[in-house]
Tab-separated table of C-alpha atoms and ligand atoms in Angstrom:
chain	number	residue	atom	x	y	z
Y	235	MET	CA	31.336	-8.385	12.129
Y	236	ASN	CA	27.658	-9.193	11.884
Y	237	LYS	CA	26.720	-7.883	15.272
Y	238	LYS	CA	23.059	-7.567	14.466
Y	239	GLU	CA	22.653	-11.154	13.271
Y	240	ASN	CA	19.506	-11.755	15.325
Y	241	SER	CA	18.358	-8.262	15.825
Y	242	ILE	CA	14.692	-8.514	14.800
Y	243	THR	CA	13.411	-8.076	18.286
Y	244	ASP	CA	11.043	-5.264	18.957
Y	245	GLY	CA	10.249	-3.567	15.680
Y	246	SER	CA	12.748	-0.770	16.177
Y	247	ILE	CA	13.303	1.823	13.515
Y	248	LEU	CA	16.012	4.451	13.166
Y	249	VAL	CA	15.065	7.489	11.089
Y	250	VAL	CA	17.796	9.700	9.623
Y	251	ASP	CA	16.785	13.008	8.071
Y	252	ASP	CA	18.176	16.531	8.283
Y	253	SER	CA	14.667	17.972	8.476
Y	254	GLU	CA	13.356	18.110	12.041
Y	255	ASP	CA	9.787	18.392	10.726
Y	256	MET	CA	10.125	15.203	8.735
Y	257	LEU	CA	11.575	13.416	11.769
Y	258	GLU	CA	8.691	14.569	13.909
Y	259	VAL	CA	6.060	13.322	11.449
Y	260	LEU	CA	7.758	9.957	11.086
Y	261	ARG	CA	8.332	9.546	14.826
Y	262	ARG	CA	4.689	10.248	15.552
Y	263	ASN	CA	3.322	7.956	12.848
Y	264	LEU	CA	5.660	5.054	13.512
Y	265	THR	CA	5.208	5.202	17.286
Y	266	LEU	CA	1.458	5.134	16.773
Y	267	LYS	CA	1.829	1.814	14.980
Y	268	GLY	CA	3.805	0.358	17.878
Y	269	TYR	CA	7.320	0.651	16.472
Y	270	LYS	CA	10.103	1.769	18.764
Y	271	THR	CA	11.435	4.800	16.930
Y	272	TYR	CA	14.789	6.607	17.160
Y	273	THR	CA	15.484	9.774	15.195
Y	274	VAL	CA	18.762	11.508	14.331
Y	275	THR	CA	19.580	14.378	11.986
Y	276	ASN	CA	22.821	13.146	10.441
Y	277	VAL	CA	24.767	10.063	9.394
Y	278	PRO	CA	27.539	10.177	12.070
Y	279	GLN	CA	24.868	10.142	14.795
Y	280	ALA	CA	23.136	7.293	13.004
Y	281	LEU	CA	26.332	5.234	13.014
Y	282	LYS	CA	26.770	5.803	16.752
Y	283	LEU	CA	23.216	4.747	17.464
Y	284	LEU	CA	23.472	1.642	15.269
Y	285	ASP	CA	26.411	0.559	17.406
Y	286	SER	CA	24.628	1.026	20.701
Y	287	VAL	CA	21.016	-0.146	20.301
Y	288	PRO	CA	19.385	-2.941	18.320
Y	289	VAL	CA	17.777	-1.571	15.161
Y	290	ASP	CA	15.731	-3.551	12.652
Y	291	LEU	CA	15.084	-0.955	9.989
Y	292	VAL	CA	16.808	2.288	9.018
Y	293	ILE	CA	14.783	4.893	7.154
Y	294	THR	CA	17.062	7.473	5.619
Y	295	ASP	CA	16.933	10.587	3.504
Y	296	LEU	CA	19.404	10.600	0.614
Y	297	LYS	CA	20.443	14.241	0.418
Y	298	MET	CA	21.952	15.431	3.685
Y	299	PRO	CA	24.800	17.886	4.337
Y	300	ASP	CA	28.301	16.381	4.849
Y	301	VAL	CA	27.596	12.653	4.687
Y	302	GLY	CA	24.740	11.517	2.438
Y	303	GLY	CA	22.351	8.573	2.636
Y	304	PHE	CA	24.243	6.479	0.082
Y	305	GLU	CA	27.245	6.293	2.426
Y	306	LEU	CA	24.972	5.104	5.211
Y	307	ILE	CA	23.388	2.411	3.030
Y	308	LYS	CA	26.807	1.126	2.001
Y	309	HIS	CA	27.952	1.049	5.630
Y	310	ILE	CA	24.866	-0.865	6.742
Y	311	ARG	CA	25.143	-3.392	3.922
Y	312	ALA	CA	28.796	-3.994	4.804
Y	313	ASN	CA	28.347	-4.292	8.565
Y	314	TYR	CA	24.793	-5.156	9.568
Y	315	LYS	CA	23.452	-8.144	7.750
Y	316	ASN	CA	19.959	-8.142	9.215
Y	317	VAL	CA	19.179	-4.451	9.247
Y	318	GLY	CA	16.751	-3.337	6.561
Y	319	VAL	CA	17.067	-0.015	4.761
Y	320	MET	CA	14.359	2.181	3.347
Y	321	VAL	CA	15.041	5.409	1.504
Y	322	ILE	CA	13.033	8.607	1.465
Y	323	THR	CA	13.732	10.900	-1.397
Y	324	GLY	CA	12.564	14.345	-2.361
Y	325	TYR	CA	10.063	14.588	-5.170
Y	326	PRO	CA	10.763	14.285	-8.046
Y	327	SER	CA	13.930	12.226	-8.162
Y	328	ILE	CA	12.873	8.672	-8.652
Y	329	GLN	CA	16.216	7.846	-10.271
Y	330	GLY	CA	17.971	8.491	-6.933
Y	331	ALA	CA	15.611	6.031	-5.305
Y	332	VAL	CA	16.268	3.402	-7.937
Y	333	ASP	CA	20.036	3.865	-7.473
Y	334	ALA	CA	19.530	3.462	-3.720
Y	335	VAL	CA	17.762	0.153	-4.290
Y	336	LYS	CA	20.692	-0.981	-6.415
Y	337	THR	CA	23.035	-0.020	-3.535
Y	338	GLY	CA	21.092	-2.219	-1.141
Y	339	ALA	CA	17.967	-0.428	0.104
Y	340	GLU	CA	14.912	-2.677	0.118
Y	341	GLU	CA	12.272	0.008	-0.232
Y	342	TYR	CA	11.920	3.632	-1.239
Y	343	LEU	CA	9.325	6.299	-0.682
Y	344	VAL	CA	8.969	9.458	-2.704
Y	345	LYS	CA	7.992	12.637	-0.813
Y	346	SER	CA	5.324	13.657	-0.216
Y	347	PHE	CA	3.866	10.306	0.777
Y	348	THR	CA	0.684	9.562	2.660
Y	349	ASP	CA	0.615	7.794	6.035
Y	350	GLU	CA	-0.797	4.744	4.292
Y	351	GLU	CA	2.111	4.672	1.821
Y	352	LEU	CA	4.570	4.993	4.702
Y	353	TYR	CA	3.021	2.090	6.609
Y	354	ALA	CA	2.813	-0.078	3.510
Y	355	ALA	CA	6.505	0.489	2.694
Y	356	VAL	CA	7.614	-0.103	6.309
Y	357	GLU	CA	5.605	-3.288	6.395
Y	358	ARG	CA	7.072	-4.549	3.155
Y	359	ALA	CA	10.546	-3.848	4.542
Y	360	PHE	CA	9.721	-5.816	7.724
Y	361	ASP	CA	8.207	-8.646	5.687
Y	362	LYS	CA	11.467	-8.887	3.768
Y	363	LEU	CA	13.451	-8.949	7.020
Y	364	TYR	CA	11.251	-11.680	8.463
Y	365	SER	CA	11.412	-13.719	5.303
Y	366	ARG	CA	15.199	-13.928	5.722
Y	367	ARG	CA	14.734	-15.681	9.051
Y	368	PRO	CA	14.217	-19.444	9.206
Y	369	ALA	CA	10.790	-20.331	7.846
Y	370	LYS	CA	8.153	-20.456	10.557
Y	371	ASP	CA	5.148	-22.702	10.610
Y	372	HIS	CA	1.984	-21.111	9.328
Y	373	PRO	CA	-0.689	-23.210	11.010
Y	374	TYR	CA	-3.464	-21.209	9.364
Y	375	PHE	CA	-2.544	-21.824	5.766
Y	376	LYS	CA	-3.100	-24.870	3.677
Y	377	HIS	CA	-0.334	-23.678	1.384
Y	378	VAL	CA	2.274	-20.940	1.319
Y	379	PRO	CA	0.606	-17.650	0.383
Y	380	LEU	CA	1.444	-16.385	-3.095
Y	381	GLN	CA	3.572	-13.222	-2.738
Y	382	GLY	CA	2.017	-12.433	0.641
Y	383	ILE	CA	-1.555	-12.539	-0.672
Y	384	ILE	CA	-3.682	-14.332	1.893
Y	385	GLY	CA	-6.851	-16.076	0.789
Y	386	GLU	CA	-8.264	-19.534	0.354
Y	387	SER	CA	-11.796	-18.649	-0.706
Y	388	GLU	CA	-13.015	-19.765	-4.086
Y	389	ALA	CA	-12.966	-16.172	-5.354
Y	390	MET	CA	-9.311	-15.793	-4.387
Y	391	GLU	CA	-8.330	-19.163	-5.869
Y	392	LYS	CA	-9.561	-17.731	-9.149
Y	393	VAL	CA	-7.468	-14.581	-8.638
Y	394	PHE	CA	-4.341	-16.692	-7.930
Y	395	ASP	CA	-4.980	-18.688	-11.064
Y	396	HIS	CA	-5.246	-15.465	-13.105
Y	397	ILE	CA	-2.064	-14.065	-11.556
Y	398	MET	CA	-0.123	-17.193	-12.504
Y	399	LYS	CA	-1.490	-17.160	-16.045
Y	400	VAL	CA	-0.985	-13.473	-16.822
Y	401	SER	CA	2.486	-13.395	-15.278
Y	402	GLN	CA	3.603	-15.729	-18.067
Y	403	THR	CA	2.610	-13.082	-20.628
Y	404	THR	CA	3.286	-9.389	-21.177
Y	405	ALA	CA	-0.368	-8.528	-21.802
Y	406	THR	CA	-1.720	-5.339	-20.276
Y	407	VAL	CA	-3.806	-6.007	-17.181
Y	408	LEU	CA	-6.579	-3.918	-15.684
Y	409	LEU	CA	-7.170	-4.514	-11.971
Y	410	THR	CA	-10.541	-3.499	-10.637
Y	411	GLY	CA	-12.092	-3.736	-7.209
Y	412	GLU	CA	-13.217	-1.635	-4.289
Y	413	SER	CA	-10.733	0.322	-2.251
Y	414	GLY	CA	-8.548	-1.887	-0.049
Y	415	THR	CA	-9.189	-5.167	-1.894
Y	416	GLY	CA	-5.526	-5.707	-2.755
Y	417	LYS	CA	-5.061	-4.296	-6.261
Y	418	GLU	CA	-1.531	-3.063	-5.633
Y	419	LEU	CA	-0.604	-6.322	-3.926
Y	420	VAL	CA	-1.800	-8.265	-6.967
Y	421	ALA	CA	0.077	-5.944	-9.352
Y	422	ARG	CA	3.280	-6.650	-7.411
Y	423	ALA	CA	2.564	-10.377	-7.450
Y	424	ILE	CA	2.149	-10.385	-11.238
Y	425	HIS	CA	5.471	-8.595	-11.613
Y	426	TYR	CA	7.373	-10.771	-9.133
Y	427	CYS	CA	5.996	-14.009	-10.620
Y	428	SER	CA	7.025	-12.944	-14.126
Y	429	SER	CA	10.335	-13.153	-15.929
Y	430	ARG	CA	10.661	-9.392	-15.320
Y	431	ALA	CA	11.039	-9.904	-11.563
Y	432	SER	CA	14.677	-8.836	-11.414
Y	433	ASN	CA	13.879	-5.536	-13.155
Y	434	PRO	CA	12.022	-2.635	-11.506
Y	435	PHE	CA	8.389	-2.554	-10.463
Y	436	VAL	CA	7.449	1.126	-10.627
Y	437	PRO	CA	4.194	2.152	-8.968
Y	438	VAL	CA	2.783	5.491	-10.119
Y	439	ASN	CA	-0.192	7.033	-8.387
Y	440	CYS	CA	-1.755	8.961	-11.267
Y	441	GLY	CA	-4.042	10.784	-8.856
Y	442	SER	CA	-1.295	12.312	-6.756
Y	443	ILE	CA	0.963	13.835	-9.420
Y	444	PRO	CA	-0.012	17.380	-10.419
Y	445	GLU	CA	-1.342	17.624	-13.978
Y	446	GLU	CA	1.472	19.920	-15.128
Y	447	LEU	CA	4.144	17.457	-13.969
Y	448	ILE	CA	2.717	14.128	-15.006
Y	449	GLU	CA	3.946	14.095	-18.594
Y	450	SER	CA	7.513	14.846	-17.589
Y	451	GLU	CA	7.334	12.346	-14.718
Y	452	LEU	CA	6.081	9.577	-16.989
Y	453	PHE	CA	8.056	10.243	-20.152
Y	454	GLY	CA	10.991	12.431	-19.060
Y	455	HIS	CA	12.261	15.663	-20.608
Y	456	LEU	CA	15.227	17.167	-22.441
Y	457	LYS	CA	17.416	19.762	-20.785
Y	458	GLY	CA	16.110	23.309	-21.206
Y	459	THR	CA	12.622	22.473	-22.486
Y	460	PHE	CA	10.943	24.301	-19.603
Y	461	THR	CA	11.980	26.381	-16.603
Y	462	GLY	CA	13.515	24.051	-14.101
Y	463	ALA	CA	14.529	21.439	-16.678
Y	464	ILE	CA	18.205	21.852	-15.815
Y	465	GLU	CA	19.180	18.427	-17.078
Y	466	THR	CA	17.850	15.749	-19.379
Y	467	ARG	CA	15.987	13.216	-17.277
Y	468	GLY	CA	14.114	10.000	-18.040
Y	469	GLY	CA	10.644	9.342	-16.694
Y	470	PHE	CA	8.911	6.444	-14.957
Y	471	PHE	CA	8.660	4.565	-18.270
Y	472	HIS	CA	12.451	4.705	-18.630
Y	473	THR	CA	12.930	3.594	-15.018
Y	474	ALA	CA	10.557	0.674	-15.614
Y	475	ASP	CA	12.352	-0.488	-18.773
Y	476	ARG	CA	12.302	-4.316	-18.906
Y	477	GLY	CA	10.142	-4.239	-15.781
Y	478	THR	CA	6.578	-3.284	-14.954
Y	479	ILE	CA	4.847	0.054	-14.520
Y	480	PHE	CA	1.777	0.134	-12.283
Y	481	LEU	CA	-0.563	2.985	-13.233
Y	482	ASP	CA	-2.715	3.282	-10.146
Y	483	GLU	CA	-5.931	5.313	-10.092
Y	484	ILE	CA	-5.795	5.525	-13.867
Y	485	SER	CA	-9.223	7.208	-13.974
Y	486	ASN	CA	-7.611	10.322	-12.523
Y	487	THR	CA	-5.661	11.107	-15.690
Y	488	SER	CA	-6.834	13.916	-17.962
Y	489	LEU	CA	-8.208	13.146	-21.415
Y	490	SER	CA	-5.121	14.645	-23.056
Y	491	MET	CA	-2.851	12.451	-20.935
Y	492	GLN	CA	-4.961	9.449	-21.892
Y	493	ILE	CA	-4.175	10.011	-25.598
Y	494	LYS	CA	-0.470	9.993	-24.817
Y	495	LEU	CA	-0.737	6.818	-22.762
Y	496	LEU	CA	-2.656	5.132	-25.553
Y	497	ARG	CA	0.141	5.959	-27.966
Y	498	VAL	CA	2.756	4.455	-25.650
Y	499	LEU	CA	0.712	1.295	-25.215
Y	500	GLU	CA	0.228	0.871	-28.955
Y	501	ASP	CA	3.774	1.637	-30.066
Y	502	GLN	CA	5.869	0.782	-26.996
Y	503	GLU	CA	7.619	4.101	-27.590
Y	504	VAL	CA	7.855	7.264	-25.536
Y	505	TYR	CA	8.588	10.834	-26.525
Y	506	MET	CA	10.522	12.809	-23.923
Y	507	ILE	CA	9.217	16.361	-23.592
Y	508	GLY	CA	11.144	18.494	-26.088
Y	509	SER	CA	12.134	15.570	-28.284
Y	510	LYS	CA	10.693	14.518	-31.625
Y	511	LYS	CA	12.568	11.247	-31.565
Y	512	PRO	CA	10.650	8.291	-30.129
Y	513	GLN	CA	12.479	5.954	-27.759
Y	514	LYS	CA	11.681	2.249	-27.572
Y	515	VAL	CA	10.770	1.024	-24.115
Y	516	ASP	CA	10.023	-2.516	-23.029
Y	517	VAL	CA	7.518	-2.028	-20.244
Y	518	ARG	CA	4.681	-4.183	-19.001
Y	519	VAL	CA	1.685	-2.069	-18.036
Y	520	ILE	CA	-0.696	-2.883	-15.211
Y	521	ALA	CA	-3.415	-0.337	-14.476
Y	522	ALA	CA	-5.854	-0.138	-11.575
Y	523	SER	CA	-9.022	1.674	-10.787
Y	524	ASN	CA	-11.485	1.573	-7.920
Y	525	VAL	CA	-14.119	3.404	-9.910
Y	526	ASN	CA	-15.983	1.681	-12.701
Y	527	LEU	CA	-14.083	2.653	-15.853
Y	528	SER	CA	-16.853	1.719	-18.276
Y	529	ASP	CA	-19.129	4.154	-16.391
Y	530	GLN	CA	-16.419	6.786	-16.839
Y	531	VAL	CA	-16.388	5.997	-20.561
Y	532	GLN	CA	-20.164	6.519	-20.692
Y	533	LYS	CA	-19.711	9.894	-19.016
Y	534	ASN	CA	-16.972	10.862	-21.502
Y	535	LYS	CA	-14.447	11.115	-18.702
Y	536	PHE	CA	-12.364	8.209	-19.911
Y	537	ARG	CA	-11.378	7.460	-23.487
Y	538	GLU	CA	-13.046	4.386	-24.851
Y	539	ASP	CA	-10.036	3.355	-26.973
Y	540	LEU	CA	-7.716	3.503	-23.961
Y	541	TYR	CA	-10.227	1.556	-21.888
Y	542	TYR	CA	-10.247	-1.302	-24.411
Y	543	ARG	CA	-6.485	-1.147	-24.754
Y	544	LEU	CA	-6.028	-1.473	-20.980
Y	545	ASN	CA	-8.753	-4.011	-20.469
Y	546	VAL	CA	-7.051	-6.790	-22.439
Y	547	ILE	CA	-7.151	-8.877	-19.296
Y	548	ASN	CA	-9.315	-7.857	-16.381
Y	549	ILE	CA	-8.771	-9.186	-12.897
Y	550	SER	CA	-11.528	-8.144	-10.590
Y	551	LEU	CA	-10.838	-8.381	-6.875
Y	552	PRO	CA	-13.746	-9.501	-4.745
Y	553	PRO	CA	-14.828	-7.369	-1.802
Y	554	LEU	CA	-13.946	-8.888	1.568
Y	555	ARG	CA	-17.600	-9.329	2.544
Y	556	ASP	CA	-17.923	-11.831	-0.327
Y	557	ARG	CA	-14.897	-13.753	0.865
Y	558	ASP	CA	-16.463	-15.265	3.908
Y	559	ASP	CA	-13.884	-18.000	4.417
Y	560	ASP	CA	-11.008	-15.563	4.268
Y	561	ILE	CA	-12.022	-13.212	7.045
Y	562	ILE	CA	-10.910	-15.463	9.911
Y	563	LEU	CA	-7.785	-16.466	8.030
Y	564	LEU	CA	-6.832	-12.806	7.596
Y	565	VAL	CA	-7.620	-12.010	11.239
Y	566	HIS	CA	-5.162	-14.670	12.420
Y	567	TYR	CA	-2.611	-13.749	9.805
Y	568	PHE	CA	-2.542	-10.042	10.734
Y	569	ALA	CA	-2.722	-10.775	14.474
Y	570	GLY	CA	0.348	-13.007	14.155
Y	571	LYS	CA	2.186	-10.568	11.951
Y	572	PHE	CA	1.605	-7.458	14.080
Y	573	SER	CA	2.238	-9.275	17.369
Y	574	ASN	CA	5.478	-10.521	15.920
Y	575	GLU	CA	6.502	-7.029	14.831
Y	576	ILE	CA	6.172	-5.595	18.312
Y	577	SER	CA	7.279	-8.758	20.129
Y	578	ARG	CA	4.121	-9.596	21.992
Y	579	ALA	CA	2.445	-12.964	22.204
Y	580	LYS	CA	-0.391	-13.354	19.713
Y	581	PRO	CA	-3.675	-13.003	21.612
Y	582	ALA	CA	-6.585	-15.383	21.102
Y	583	PHE	CA	-9.964	-14.250	19.718
Y	584	SER	CA	-13.204	-15.299	21.375
Y	585	ASP	CA	-15.732	-17.178	19.229
Y	586	GLU	CA	-18.131	-14.268	19.646
Y	587	VAL	CA	-15.546	-11.801	18.274
Y	588	LEU	CA	-14.901	-13.987	15.263
Y	589	LYS	CA	-18.631	-14.127	14.648
Y	590	VAL	CA	-18.878	-10.319	14.745
Y	591	LEU	CA	-15.903	-9.899	12.436
Y	592	LYS	CA	-17.411	-12.340	9.964
Y	593	ALA	CA	-20.782	-10.577	10.002
Y	594	TYR	CA	-19.384	-7.069	9.524
Y	595	HIS	CA	-19.649	-5.433	6.062
Y	596	TRP	CA	-16.038	-4.291	5.717
Y	597	PRO	CA	-16.580	-1.261	3.451
Y	598	GLY	CA	-12.816	-0.572	3.596
Y	599	ASN	CA	-12.082	-4.252	2.816
Y	600	ILE	CA	-8.741	-5.805	3.761
Y	601	ARG	CA	-7.150	-2.449	4.518
Y	602	GLU	CA	-9.849	-1.844	7.130
Y	603	LEU	CA	-9.525	-5.321	8.621
Y	604	LYS	CA	-5.790	-4.948	8.795
Y	605	ASN	CA	-6.070	-1.582	10.584
Y	606	VAL	CA	-8.605	-2.964	13.046
Y	607	ILE	CA	-6.409	-5.939	13.938
Y	608	GLN	CA	-3.293	-3.813	14.190
Y	609	SER	CA	-4.918	-1.413	16.607
Y	610	LEU	CA	-6.306	-4.320	18.666
Y	611	ILE	CA	-2.812	-5.765	18.942
Y	612	ILE	CA	-1.320	-2.422	19.982
Y	613	MET	CA	-4.072	-1.328	22.356
Y	614	SER	CA	-5.374	-4.456	24.046
Y	615	GLU	CA	-3.391	-5.908	26.894
Y	616	THR	CA	-5.342	-9.127	27.350
Y	617	ASP	CA	-4.566	-12.606	26.057
Y	618	MET	CA	-8.090	-12.948	24.722
Y	619	ILE	CA	-9.710	-10.348	22.478
Y	620	ASP	CA	-13.415	-10.084	23.281
Y	621	VAL	CA	-16.373	-8.159	21.858
Y	622	PRO	CA	-15.911	-5.046	24.077
Y	623	ASP	CA	-12.403	-4.613	22.609
Y	624	LEU	CA	-13.858	-4.110	19.126
Y	625	PRO	CA	-14.638	-0.687	17.604
Y	626	ALA	CA	-18.244	0.308	18.326
Y	627	ILE	CA	-19.299	0.184	14.687
Y	628	MET	CA	-18.595	-3.540	14.711
Y	629	ARG	CA	-20.183	-4.173	18.067
Y	630	PHE	CA	-23.346	-2.688	16.623
Y	631	SER	CA	-23.415	-5.216	13.859
Y	632	VAL	CA	-24.118	-7.755	16.628
Y	633	SER	CA	-27.034	-5.653	17.783
Y	634	ARG	CA	-28.808	-6.144	14.451
Y	635	GLU	CA	-29.836	-9.529	15.778
Y	636	LYS	CA	-31.830	-7.693	18.443
Y	637	GLY	CA	-34.421	-6.553	15.844
Y	638	ILE	CA	-36.722	-3.922	17.249
Y	639	MET	CA	-34.894	-3.669	20.598
Y	640	ARG	CA	-32.276	-1.292	19.313
Y	641	THR	CA	-31.292	2.241	20.262
Y	642	LEU	CA	-31.445	5.121	17.779
Y	643	GLU	CA	-27.686	5.301	17.920
Y	644	GLU	CA	-27.331	1.679	16.907
Y	645	ILE	CA	-29.667	2.207	13.967
Y	646	GLU	CA	-27.867	5.387	12.950
Y	647	TYR	CA	-24.560	3.584	12.742
Y	648	GLU	CA	-25.973	0.630	10.953
Y	649	HIS	CA	-27.384	3.008	8.358
Y	650	ILE	CA	-24.067	4.854	7.982
Y	651	GLN	CA	-22.347	1.534	7.529
Y	652	ASN	CA	-24.779	0.436	4.839
Y	653	VAL	CA	-24.427	3.728	2.966
Y	654	LEU	CA	-20.627	3.533	3.149
Y	655	THR	CA	-20.751	0.016	1.770
Y	656	SER	CA	-22.986	1.072	-1.093
Y	657	VAL	CA	-20.473	3.719	-2.212
Y	658	SER	CA	-17.406	1.499	-1.725
Y	659	GLY	CA	-16.231	3.420	1.312
Y	660	ASN	CA	-16.167	6.823	-0.422
Y	661	LYS	CA	-16.766	9.226	2.483
Y	662	THR	CA	-17.577	12.267	0.356
Y	663	GLN	CA	-20.356	10.414	-1.455
Y	664	ALA	CA	-21.588	8.820	1.776
Y	665	ALA	CA	-21.816	12.210	3.517
Y	666	SER	CA	-23.785	13.615	0.603
Y	667	ILE	CA	-26.284	10.713	0.651
Y	668	LEU	CA	-26.658	11.035	4.421
Y	669	GLY	CA	-27.200	14.779	4.132
Y	670	ILE	CA	-24.378	15.696	6.510
Y	671	ASP	CA	-20.995	17.259	5.812
Y	672	ARG	CA	-17.802	15.228	5.614
Y	673	LYS	CA	-16.539	16.588	8.907
Y	674	THR	CA	-19.662	15.450	10.771
Y	675	LEU	CA	-19.396	12.036	9.154
Y	676	ARG	CA	-15.736	11.805	10.107
Y	677	GLU	CA	-16.533	12.715	13.702
Y	678	LYS	CA	-19.301	10.145	13.913
Y	679	LEU	CA	-17.057	7.474	12.452
Y	680	LYS	CA	-14.246	8.389	14.779
Y	681	LYS	CA	-16.512	8.194	17.796
Y	682	PHE	CA	-17.453	4.696	16.751
Y	683	GLY	CA	-13.951	3.573	15.982
Y	684	TYR	CA	-14.332	3.087	12.227
Y	685	ASN	CA	-10.827	2.389	11.135
Y	686	ALA	CA	-10.421	2.534	7.370
D	38	ATP	N1	-5.225	-10.896	0.256
D	38	ATP	C1	-4.470	-10.117	1.039
D	38	ATP	N2	-3.627	-10.653	1.933
D	38	ATP	C2	-2.879	-9.886	2.739
D	38	ATP	N3	-2.901	-8.548	2.730
D	38	ATP	C3	-3.719	-7.940	1.870
D	38	ATP	C4	-4.544	-8.676	0.977
D	38	ATP	N4	-5.232	-7.802	0.218
D	38	ATP	C5	-4.884	-6.573	0.621
D	38	ATP	N5	-3.963	-6.639	1.616
D	38	ATP	C6	-3.379	-5.501	2.326
D	38	ATP	O1	-4.402	-4.527	2.462
D	38	ATP	C7	-3.918	-3.221	2.170
D	38	ATP	C8	-4.648	-2.627	0.981
D	38	ATP	O2	-4.270	-3.342	-0.185
D	38	ATP	P1	-3.929	-2.569	-1.555
D	38	ATP	O3	-3.188	-1.302	-1.288
D	38	ATP	O4	-3.297	-3.550	-2.481
D	38	ATP	O5	-5.434	-2.248	-1.981
D	38	ATP	P2	-5.971	-1.436	-3.227
D	38	ATP	O6	-6.990	-2.311	-3.872
D	38	ATP	O7	-4.814	-0.987	-4.068
D	38	ATP	O8	-6.709	-0.200	-2.528
D	38	ATP	P3	-6.967	1.313	-3.093
D	38	ATP	O9	-7.954	1.193	-4.214
D	38	ATP	O10	-7.545	2.026	-1.906
D	38	ATP	O11	-5.643	1.835	-3.519
D	38	ATP	C9	-2.436	-3.368	1.931
D	38	ATP	O12	-1.766	-3.100	3.129
D	38	ATP	C10	-2.276	-4.827	1.524
D	38	ATP	O13	-1.009	-5.314	1.880
D	39	MG	MG1	-4.059	0.936	-4.342
């Protein structure tokens, strides 16, 4: 009874969670991105809704009173072939999420996640749904993009070549590059091109886990070793066994954590908290940083030995502004993708707009470009995107050609843009250079539609 055989119609999402607050946050965020969003607080209601409206993706909590999320996943897998499932699970219970993936969920998110993480996971779930449909023509690409990484510039050809080479090995890889250049995307590509592809890829944002929890999250703990350790539980390294662990924002780990990571890398063994017995793990490590790690070493904030141990192979991702040829390609790619998601025809872009987009500095790199195109697709109602549709900060980059005939406002924004570029989009640093507080900078950027 595959009723929903062709149900990918209007980017509709059903969210199931017993917390009204969570539902509200998700409804607001998903609606903002143009998805049609339904919310219910329990599984029986979800089943009713699935039977009455077309749904593309179900986002569900796992722990709910009466009927839990696992039952829902099983029901969807048995009855709705083309409905995707994404799981949200309370922190910290990554094992539940991994079990959910084994049951048939395509994606999981661990609370508390950022808006960006939510959008990225939803998008990956939609990409998987679309990839199950008959292959569509991609008139903009010379060849099929590798693992969803778009780029035909010389710099990206080099990156693709490195991905293919390192995926044949288990060497540790350090990914560097400004924010939004695609480090996580490349980490996933390395994993999915390698012989480990059928085992887990476990992303860990080292910056977002509190210092007192990180050791237990990474290496696990024995029952009773600290208050709250009510059972023995493995860590991310156990979950990633025979797969890949992605240590994102590695520079945010403390020096004492760095020693422990070094030991794991050297011995391929982990010690659970409370245990003196090492356990062998077979994990490929990919680390990423958007700050310059060798600078951190100089400042004694990052251990030199760990730096060399991580930096066996370095893949450095070029900023978008140096990937001239790719900008237009990415514009068309994201325009097609987001139009498709919300079932509107892909608009055209005037030559002038393409010129402005090519000339812009893109301090937030591909993430920024993607956000700009997505909001153009949601907000504009015309068939042809023109310069007035663009955020003001980009329109001003046209005005640079006017030389002396510029307003103070135009010069102010050009300066802000240059400063942001020089600090790789870091707003705190930019505000300090500009001599204004972060809030003022945020307001100015908002007024001018800066989107990263
Ligand atoms: N070459 C590409 N083709 C298509 N999408 C891309 C490409 N590079 C990046 N993206 C998209 O841009 C967004 C940012 O990429 P990603 O999260 O991998 O960047 P990052 O380098 O990890 O950034 P940060 O340092 O801020 O974490 C993601 O949504 C990703 O899918
Ligand atoms: Mg990242």
